[in-house]
mmCIF file of C-alpha atoms in Angstrom:
data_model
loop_
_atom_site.group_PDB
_atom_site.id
_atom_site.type_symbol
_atom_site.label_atom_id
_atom_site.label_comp_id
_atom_site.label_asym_id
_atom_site.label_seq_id
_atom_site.Cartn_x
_atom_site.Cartn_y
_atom_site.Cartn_z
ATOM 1 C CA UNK A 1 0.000 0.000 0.000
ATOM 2 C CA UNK A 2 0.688 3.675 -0.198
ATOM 3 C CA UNK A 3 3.992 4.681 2.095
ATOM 4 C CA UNK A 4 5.247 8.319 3.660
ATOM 5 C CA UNK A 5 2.928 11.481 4.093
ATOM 6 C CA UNK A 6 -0.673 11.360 3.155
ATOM 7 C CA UNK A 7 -2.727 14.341 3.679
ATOM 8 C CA UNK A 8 -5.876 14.170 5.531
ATOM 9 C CA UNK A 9 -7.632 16.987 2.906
ATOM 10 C CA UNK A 10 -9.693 19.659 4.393
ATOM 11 C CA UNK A 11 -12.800 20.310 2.502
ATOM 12 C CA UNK A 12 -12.834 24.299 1.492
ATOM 13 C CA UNK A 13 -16.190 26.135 1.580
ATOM 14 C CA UNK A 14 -16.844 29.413 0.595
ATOM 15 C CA UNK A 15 -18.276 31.710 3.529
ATOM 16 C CA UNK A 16 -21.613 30.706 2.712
ATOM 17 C CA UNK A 17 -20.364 26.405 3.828
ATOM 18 C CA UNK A 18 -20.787 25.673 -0.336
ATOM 19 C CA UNK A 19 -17.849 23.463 -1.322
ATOM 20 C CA UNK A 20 -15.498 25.636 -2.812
ATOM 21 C CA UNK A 21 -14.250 23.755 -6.279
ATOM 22 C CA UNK A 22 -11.460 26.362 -7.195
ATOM 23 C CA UNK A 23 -9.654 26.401 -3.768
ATOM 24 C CA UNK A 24 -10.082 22.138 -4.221
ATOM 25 C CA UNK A 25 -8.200 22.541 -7.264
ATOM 26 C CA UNK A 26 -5.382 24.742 -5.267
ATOM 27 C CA UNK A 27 -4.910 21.809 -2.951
ATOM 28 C CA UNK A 28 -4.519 18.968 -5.005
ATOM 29 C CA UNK A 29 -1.915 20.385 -7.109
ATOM 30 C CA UNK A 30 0.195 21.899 -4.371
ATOM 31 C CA UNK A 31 -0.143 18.832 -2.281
ATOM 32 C CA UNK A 32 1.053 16.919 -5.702
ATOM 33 C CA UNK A 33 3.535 19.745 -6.135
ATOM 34 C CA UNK A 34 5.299 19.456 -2.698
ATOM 35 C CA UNK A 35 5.566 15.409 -2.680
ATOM 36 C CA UNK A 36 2.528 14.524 -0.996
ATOM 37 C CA UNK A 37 2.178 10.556 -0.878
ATOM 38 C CA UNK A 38 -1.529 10.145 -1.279
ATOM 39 C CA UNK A 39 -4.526 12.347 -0.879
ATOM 40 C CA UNK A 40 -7.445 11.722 1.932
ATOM 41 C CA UNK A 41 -10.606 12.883 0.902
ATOM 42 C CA UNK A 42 -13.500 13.686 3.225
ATOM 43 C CA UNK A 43 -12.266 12.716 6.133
ATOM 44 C CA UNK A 44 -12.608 13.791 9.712
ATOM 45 C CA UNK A 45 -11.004 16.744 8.871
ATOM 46 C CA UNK A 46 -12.631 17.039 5.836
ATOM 47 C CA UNK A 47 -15.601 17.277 7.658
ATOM 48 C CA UNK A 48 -17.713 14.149 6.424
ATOM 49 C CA UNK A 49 -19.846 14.674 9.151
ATOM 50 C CA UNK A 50 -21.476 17.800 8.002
ATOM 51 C CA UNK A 51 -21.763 16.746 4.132
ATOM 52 C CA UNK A 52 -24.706 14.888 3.332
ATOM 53 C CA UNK A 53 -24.358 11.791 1.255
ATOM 54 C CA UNK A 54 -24.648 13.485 -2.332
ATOM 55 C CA UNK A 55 -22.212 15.887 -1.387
ATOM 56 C CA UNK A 56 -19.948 13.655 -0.010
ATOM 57 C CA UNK A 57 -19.941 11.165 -3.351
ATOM 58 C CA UNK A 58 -19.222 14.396 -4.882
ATOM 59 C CA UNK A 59 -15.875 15.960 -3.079
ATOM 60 C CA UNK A 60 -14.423 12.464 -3.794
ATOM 61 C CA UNK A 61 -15.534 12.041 -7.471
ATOM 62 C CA UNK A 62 -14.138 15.542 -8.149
ATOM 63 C CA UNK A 63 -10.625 14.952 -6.120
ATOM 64 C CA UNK A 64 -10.415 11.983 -7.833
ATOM 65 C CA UNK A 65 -11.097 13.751 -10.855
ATOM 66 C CA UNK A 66 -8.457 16.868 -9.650
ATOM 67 C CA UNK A 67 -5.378 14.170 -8.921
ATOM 68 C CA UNK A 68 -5.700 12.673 -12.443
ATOM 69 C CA UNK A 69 -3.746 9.656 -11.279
ATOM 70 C CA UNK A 70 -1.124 11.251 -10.088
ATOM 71 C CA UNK A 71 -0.882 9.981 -6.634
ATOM 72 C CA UNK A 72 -3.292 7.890 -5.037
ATOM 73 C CA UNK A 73 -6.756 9.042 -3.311
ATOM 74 C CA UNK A 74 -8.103 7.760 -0.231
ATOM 75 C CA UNK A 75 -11.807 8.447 0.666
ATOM 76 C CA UNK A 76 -13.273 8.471 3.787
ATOM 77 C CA UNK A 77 -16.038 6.592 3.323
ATOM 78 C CA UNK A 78 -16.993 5.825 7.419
ATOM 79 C CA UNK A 79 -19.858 5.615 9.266
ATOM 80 C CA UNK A 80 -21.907 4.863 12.686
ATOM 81 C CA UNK A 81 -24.405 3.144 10.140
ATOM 82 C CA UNK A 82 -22.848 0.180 8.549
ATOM 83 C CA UNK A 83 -25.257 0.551 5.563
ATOM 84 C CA UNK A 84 -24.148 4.123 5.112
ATOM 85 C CA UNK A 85 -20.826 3.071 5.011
ATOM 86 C CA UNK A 86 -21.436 0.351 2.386
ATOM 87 C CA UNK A 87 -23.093 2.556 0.367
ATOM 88 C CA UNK A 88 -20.194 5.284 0.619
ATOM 89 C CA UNK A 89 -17.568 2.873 0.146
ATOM 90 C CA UNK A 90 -19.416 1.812 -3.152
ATOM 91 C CA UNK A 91 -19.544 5.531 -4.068
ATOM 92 C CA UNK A 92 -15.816 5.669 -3.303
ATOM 93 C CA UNK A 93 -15.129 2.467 -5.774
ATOM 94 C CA UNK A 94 -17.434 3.718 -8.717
ATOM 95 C CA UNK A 95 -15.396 7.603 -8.476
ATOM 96 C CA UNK A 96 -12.634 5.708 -8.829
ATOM 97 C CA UNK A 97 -10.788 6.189 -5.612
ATOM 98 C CA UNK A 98 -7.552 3.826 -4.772
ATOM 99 C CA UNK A 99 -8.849 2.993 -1.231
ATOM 100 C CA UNK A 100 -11.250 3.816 1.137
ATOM 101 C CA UNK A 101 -10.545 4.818 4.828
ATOM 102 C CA UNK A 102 -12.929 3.839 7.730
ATOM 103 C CA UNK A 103 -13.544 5.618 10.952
ATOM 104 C CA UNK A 104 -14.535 3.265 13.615
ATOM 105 C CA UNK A 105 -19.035 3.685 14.118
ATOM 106 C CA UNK A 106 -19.058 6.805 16.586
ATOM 107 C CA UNK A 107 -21.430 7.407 19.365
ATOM 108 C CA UNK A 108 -22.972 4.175 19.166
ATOM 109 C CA UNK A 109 -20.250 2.389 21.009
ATOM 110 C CA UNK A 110 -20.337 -1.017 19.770
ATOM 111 C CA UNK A 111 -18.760 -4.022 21.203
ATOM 112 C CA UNK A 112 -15.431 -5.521 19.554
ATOM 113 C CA UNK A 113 -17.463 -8.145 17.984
ATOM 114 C CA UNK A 114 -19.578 -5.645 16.756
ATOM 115 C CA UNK A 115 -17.248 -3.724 15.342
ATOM 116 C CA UNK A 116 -15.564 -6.797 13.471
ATOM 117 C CA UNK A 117 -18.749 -7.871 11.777
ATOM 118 C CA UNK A 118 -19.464 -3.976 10.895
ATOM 119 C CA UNK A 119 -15.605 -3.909 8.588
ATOM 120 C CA UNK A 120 -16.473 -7.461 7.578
ATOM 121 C CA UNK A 121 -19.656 -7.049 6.032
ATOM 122 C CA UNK A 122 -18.462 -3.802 4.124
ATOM 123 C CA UNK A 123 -15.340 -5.288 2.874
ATOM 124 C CA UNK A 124 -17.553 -8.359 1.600
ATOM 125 C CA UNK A 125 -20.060 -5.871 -0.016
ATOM 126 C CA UNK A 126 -17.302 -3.932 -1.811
ATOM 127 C CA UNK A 127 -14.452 -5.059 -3.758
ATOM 128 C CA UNK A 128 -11.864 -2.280 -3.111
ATOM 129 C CA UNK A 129 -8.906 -1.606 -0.422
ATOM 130 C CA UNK A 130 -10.152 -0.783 2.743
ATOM 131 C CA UNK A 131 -8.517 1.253 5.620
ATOM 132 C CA UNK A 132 -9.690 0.727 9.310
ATOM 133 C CA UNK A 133 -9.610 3.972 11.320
ATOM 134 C CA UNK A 134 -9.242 4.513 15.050
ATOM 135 C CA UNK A 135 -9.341 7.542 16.915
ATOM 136 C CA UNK A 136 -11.464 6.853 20.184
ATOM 137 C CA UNK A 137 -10.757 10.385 21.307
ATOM 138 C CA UNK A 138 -13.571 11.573 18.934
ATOM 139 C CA UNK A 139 -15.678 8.260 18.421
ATOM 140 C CA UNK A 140 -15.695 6.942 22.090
ATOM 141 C CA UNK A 141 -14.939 3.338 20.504
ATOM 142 C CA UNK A 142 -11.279 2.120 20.912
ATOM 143 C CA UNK A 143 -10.584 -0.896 18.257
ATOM 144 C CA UNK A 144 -8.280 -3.172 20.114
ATOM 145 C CA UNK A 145 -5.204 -4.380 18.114
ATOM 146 C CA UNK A 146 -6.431 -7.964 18.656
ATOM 147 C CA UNK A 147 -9.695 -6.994 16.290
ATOM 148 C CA UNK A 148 -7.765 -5.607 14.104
ATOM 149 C CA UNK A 149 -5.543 -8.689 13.668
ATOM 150 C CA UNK A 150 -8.932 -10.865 13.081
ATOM 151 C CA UNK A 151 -9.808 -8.045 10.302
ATOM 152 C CA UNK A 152 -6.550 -8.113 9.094
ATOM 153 C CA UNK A 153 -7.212 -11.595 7.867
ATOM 154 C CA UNK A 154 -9.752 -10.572 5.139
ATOM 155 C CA UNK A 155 -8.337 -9.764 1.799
ATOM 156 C CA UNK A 156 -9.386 -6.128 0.891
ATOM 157 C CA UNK A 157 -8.694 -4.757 4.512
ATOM 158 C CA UNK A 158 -5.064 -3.698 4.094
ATOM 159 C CA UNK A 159 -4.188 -1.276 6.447
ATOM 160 C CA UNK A 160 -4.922 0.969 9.864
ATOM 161 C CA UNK A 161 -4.771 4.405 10.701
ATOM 162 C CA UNK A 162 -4.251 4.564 14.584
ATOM 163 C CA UNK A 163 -5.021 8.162 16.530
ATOM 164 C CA UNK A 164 -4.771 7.083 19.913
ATOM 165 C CA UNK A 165 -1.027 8.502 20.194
ATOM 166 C CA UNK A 166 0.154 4.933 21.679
ATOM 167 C CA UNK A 167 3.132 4.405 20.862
ATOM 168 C CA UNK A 168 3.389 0.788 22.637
ATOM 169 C CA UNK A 169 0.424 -0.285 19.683
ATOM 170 C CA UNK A 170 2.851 -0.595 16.863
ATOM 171 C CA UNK A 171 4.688 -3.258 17.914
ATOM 172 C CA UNK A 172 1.629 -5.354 19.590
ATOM 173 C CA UNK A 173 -0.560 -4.595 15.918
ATOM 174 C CA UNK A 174 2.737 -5.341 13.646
ATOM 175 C CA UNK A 175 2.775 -8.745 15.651
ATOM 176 C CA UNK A 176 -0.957 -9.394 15.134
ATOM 177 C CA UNK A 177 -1.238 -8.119 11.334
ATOM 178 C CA UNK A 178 2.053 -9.029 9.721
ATOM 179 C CA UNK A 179 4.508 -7.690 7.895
ATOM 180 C CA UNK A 180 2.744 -6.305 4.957
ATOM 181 C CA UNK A 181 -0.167 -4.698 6.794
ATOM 182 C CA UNK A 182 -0.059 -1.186 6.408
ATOM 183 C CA UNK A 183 0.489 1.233 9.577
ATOM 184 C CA UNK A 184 -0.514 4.730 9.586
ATOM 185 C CA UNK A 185 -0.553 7.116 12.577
ATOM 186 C CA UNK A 186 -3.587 9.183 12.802
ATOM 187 C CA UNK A 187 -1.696 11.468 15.344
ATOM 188 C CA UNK A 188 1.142 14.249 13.944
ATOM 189 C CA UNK A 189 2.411 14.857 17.491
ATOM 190 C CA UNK A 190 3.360 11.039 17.584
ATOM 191 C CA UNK A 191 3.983 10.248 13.977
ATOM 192 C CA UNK A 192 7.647 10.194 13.173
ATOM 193 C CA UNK A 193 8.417 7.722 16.365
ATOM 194 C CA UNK A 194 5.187 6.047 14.963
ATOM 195 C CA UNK A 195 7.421 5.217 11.431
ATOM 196 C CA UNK A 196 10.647 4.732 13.449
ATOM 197 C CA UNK A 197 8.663 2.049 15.499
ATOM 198 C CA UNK A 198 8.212 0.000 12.277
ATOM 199 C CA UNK A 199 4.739 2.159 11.232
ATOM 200 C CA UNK A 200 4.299 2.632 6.857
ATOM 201 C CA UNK A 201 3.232 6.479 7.298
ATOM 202 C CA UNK A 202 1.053 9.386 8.226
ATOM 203 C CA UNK A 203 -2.814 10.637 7.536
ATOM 204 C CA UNK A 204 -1.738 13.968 8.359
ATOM 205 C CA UNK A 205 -3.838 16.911 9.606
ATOM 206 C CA UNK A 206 -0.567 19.280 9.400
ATOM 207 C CA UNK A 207 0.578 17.864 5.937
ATOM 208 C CA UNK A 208 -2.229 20.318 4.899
ATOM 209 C CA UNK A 209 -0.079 23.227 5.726
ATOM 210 C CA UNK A 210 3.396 22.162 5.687
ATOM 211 C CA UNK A 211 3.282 19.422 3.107
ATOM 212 C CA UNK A 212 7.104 19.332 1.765
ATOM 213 C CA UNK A 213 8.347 19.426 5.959
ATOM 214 C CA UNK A 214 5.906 16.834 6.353
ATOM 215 C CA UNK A 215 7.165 14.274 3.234
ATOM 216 C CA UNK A 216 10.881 14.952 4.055
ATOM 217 C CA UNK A 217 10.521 13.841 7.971
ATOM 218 C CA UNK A 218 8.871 10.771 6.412
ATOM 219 C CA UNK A 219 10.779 9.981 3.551
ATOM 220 C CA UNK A 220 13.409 10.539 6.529
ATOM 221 C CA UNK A 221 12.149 8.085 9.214
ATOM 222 C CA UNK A 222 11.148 5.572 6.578
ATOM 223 C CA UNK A 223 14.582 5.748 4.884
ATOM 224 C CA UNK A 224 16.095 4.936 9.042
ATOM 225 C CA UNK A 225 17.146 8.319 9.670
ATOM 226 C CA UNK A 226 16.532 9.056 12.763
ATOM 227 C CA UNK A 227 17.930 12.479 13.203
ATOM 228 C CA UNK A 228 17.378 13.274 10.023
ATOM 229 C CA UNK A 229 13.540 12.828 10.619
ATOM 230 C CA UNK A 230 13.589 14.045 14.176
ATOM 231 C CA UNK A 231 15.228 17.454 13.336
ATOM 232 C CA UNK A 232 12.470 18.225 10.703
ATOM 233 C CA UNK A 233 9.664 16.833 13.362
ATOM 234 C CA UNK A 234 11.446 19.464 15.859
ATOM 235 C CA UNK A 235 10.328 22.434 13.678
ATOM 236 C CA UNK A 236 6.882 20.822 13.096
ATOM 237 C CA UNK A 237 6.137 20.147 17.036
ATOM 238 C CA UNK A 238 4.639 23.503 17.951
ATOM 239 C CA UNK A 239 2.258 22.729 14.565
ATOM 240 C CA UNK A 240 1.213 19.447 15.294
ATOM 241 C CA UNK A 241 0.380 21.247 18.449
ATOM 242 C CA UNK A 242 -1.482 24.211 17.636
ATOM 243 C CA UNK A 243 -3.613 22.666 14.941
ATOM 244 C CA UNK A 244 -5.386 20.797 17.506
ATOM 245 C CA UNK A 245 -5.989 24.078 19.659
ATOM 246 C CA UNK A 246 -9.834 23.776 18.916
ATOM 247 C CA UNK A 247 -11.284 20.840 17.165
ATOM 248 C CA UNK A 248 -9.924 19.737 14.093
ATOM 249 C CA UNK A 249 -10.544 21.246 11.484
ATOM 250 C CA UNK A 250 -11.285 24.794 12.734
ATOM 251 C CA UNK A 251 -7.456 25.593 13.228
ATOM 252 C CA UNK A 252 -6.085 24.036 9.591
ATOM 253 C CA UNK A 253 -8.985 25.931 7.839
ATOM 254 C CA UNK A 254 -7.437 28.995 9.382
ATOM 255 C CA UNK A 255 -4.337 28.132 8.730
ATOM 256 C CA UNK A 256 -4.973 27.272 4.972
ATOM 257 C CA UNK A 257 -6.928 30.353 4.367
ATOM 258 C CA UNK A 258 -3.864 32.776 5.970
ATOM 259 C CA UNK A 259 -1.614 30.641 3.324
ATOM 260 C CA UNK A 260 -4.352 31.780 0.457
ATOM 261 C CA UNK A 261 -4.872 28.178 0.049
ATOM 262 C CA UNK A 262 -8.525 28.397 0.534
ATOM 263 C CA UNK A 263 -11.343 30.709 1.852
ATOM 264 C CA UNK A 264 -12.731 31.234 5.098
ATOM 265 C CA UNK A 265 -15.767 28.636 5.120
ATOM 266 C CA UNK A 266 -16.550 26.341 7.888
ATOM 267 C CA UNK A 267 -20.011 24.415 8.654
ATOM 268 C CA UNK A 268 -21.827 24.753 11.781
ATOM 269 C CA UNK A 269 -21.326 23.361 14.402
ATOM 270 C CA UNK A 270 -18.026 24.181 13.819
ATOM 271 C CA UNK A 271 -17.090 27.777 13.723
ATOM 272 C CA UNK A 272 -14.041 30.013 12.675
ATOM 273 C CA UNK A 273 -11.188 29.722 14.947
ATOM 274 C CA UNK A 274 -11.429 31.865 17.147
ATOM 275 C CA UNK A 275 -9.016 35.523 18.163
ATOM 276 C CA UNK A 276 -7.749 34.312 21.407
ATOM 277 C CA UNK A 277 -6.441 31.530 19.868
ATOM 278 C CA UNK A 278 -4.871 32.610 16.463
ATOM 279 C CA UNK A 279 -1.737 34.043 17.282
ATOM 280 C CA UNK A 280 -0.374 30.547 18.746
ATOM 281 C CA UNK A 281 -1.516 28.837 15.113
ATOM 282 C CA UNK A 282 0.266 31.887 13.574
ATOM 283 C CA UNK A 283 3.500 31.245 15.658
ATOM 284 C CA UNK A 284 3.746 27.881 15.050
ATOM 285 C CA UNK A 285 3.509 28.583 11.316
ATOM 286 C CA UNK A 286 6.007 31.207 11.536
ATOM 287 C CA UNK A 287 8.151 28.568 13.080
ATOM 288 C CA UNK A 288 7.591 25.955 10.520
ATOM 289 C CA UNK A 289 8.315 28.511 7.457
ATOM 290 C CA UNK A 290 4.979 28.911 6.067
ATOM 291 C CA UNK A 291 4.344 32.645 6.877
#
């Protein structure tokens, strides 16, 4: 599977919280531009939960459209309903997407066997790569690396994307998935040990603003360079930290928009970062080269 720094995208919106096609077109070719490894498409950061269904078929069928094959796209295709996720992950396959990426169900809690049967019927229903997702700080559902060795099993299930900042998972999940399961980490503050641990990559919330620092501390850590990726990681630190402020994504929207990458839209009930807390996210950008 895909290796190094994948972007998990943003979704830009004009002011009014309509998707925002030109500043989609921005992003995919500077993310292409600056050596991004793959492209995450509504996502938790690209705020699937506020698109409805047509709209989210639609931000993947056009980024699809955007990346022309030029690196691979990942669509977030998730759900709490495992029949909205089926249908998703179909919408995914027909756009033409590379893989899909599922969050674990949020809210509803479900037990381990519940979430086991949940990935197993979808990747039965739909014949394309599937990525498990869990980040229990925002779903309240923690998959345990033991259920994600059973799912590794199943053919079209080929990787995870792990938030909860453990570091002691990657050696426990590497022993229950194999060698050729892919590892991401779903948290920036943690990734680079994540890769030195033995871990295939990053979905990255900060690749959206710092993309090239972001591919060179991978490229770094995967290549066995420690230093090498831990003095780029030292000038991302106060980013990974800031972006995460407020709730993902209302500090990377800011960010983007300061970087005239996109404009200022955001859907309730998220809101626009707010002033008390911009001039740490423009710090740590200063720090990190961007402004």
């Amino acid at each position: 599977m895909f290796r190094g720094s994948l972007v998990a995208l943003i979704t830009p919106m004009h002011a009014d919280g309509e998707i925002d096609d030109a500043s989609l077109q921005r992003l995919v070719d500077f993310h292409v531009a600056a050596g991004t490894a793959g492209i995450v498409a509504v996502g938790t950061t690209g705020e699937s939960a506020t698109l409805d269904e047509d709209e989210h078929c639609a931000v993947i069928r056009r980024t699809v459209e955007l990346v022309a094959g030029r690196i691979p796209v990942v669509a977030g295709t998730g759900a709490n309903s495992t029949r909205e996720a089926i249908t998703l992950t179909r919408c995914a396959k027909d756009a033409g997407a590379d893989a899909a990426l599922l969050v674990t169900p949020y809210y509803n809690k479900p037990t381990q066997e519940g979430l086991y049967l949940h990935y197993r019927a979808i990747a039965e229903a739909v014949d394309l790569p599937q990525i498990l997702y869990n980040v229990p700080g925002r779903t309240a559902c923690d998959m345990l690396p033991e259920t994600v060795g059973r799912l590794a099993a199943i053919g079209n299930i080929v990787g995870l994307k792990e938030a909860t900042g453990d570091l002691s998972r990657v050696a426990r999940l590497r022993a229950v998935c194999g060698p050729d399961f892919a590892l991401y980490s779903g948290d920036d503050a943690t990734g680079c040990d994540f890769m030195l641990l033995g871990g295939d990559g990053v979905i990255s919330v900060t690749a959206n603003l710092a993309p090239r620092q972001m591919a060179a501390m991978c490229e770094a850590a995967l290549g066995g360079d420690r230093e090498g990726a831990r003095t780029v990681n030292r000038m991302l630190e106060p980013l990974h930290r800031a972006l995460f402020v407020q709730s993902n994504p209302i500090p990377v929207k800011w960010g983007a928009a300061q970087m005239e990458l996109c404009s200022t839209g955001i859907r309730l009930p998220l809101t626009w970062l707010s002033e008390d807390c911009q001039a740490p996210v423009r710090a740590a950008m200063q720090k990190a080269g961007l402004v």
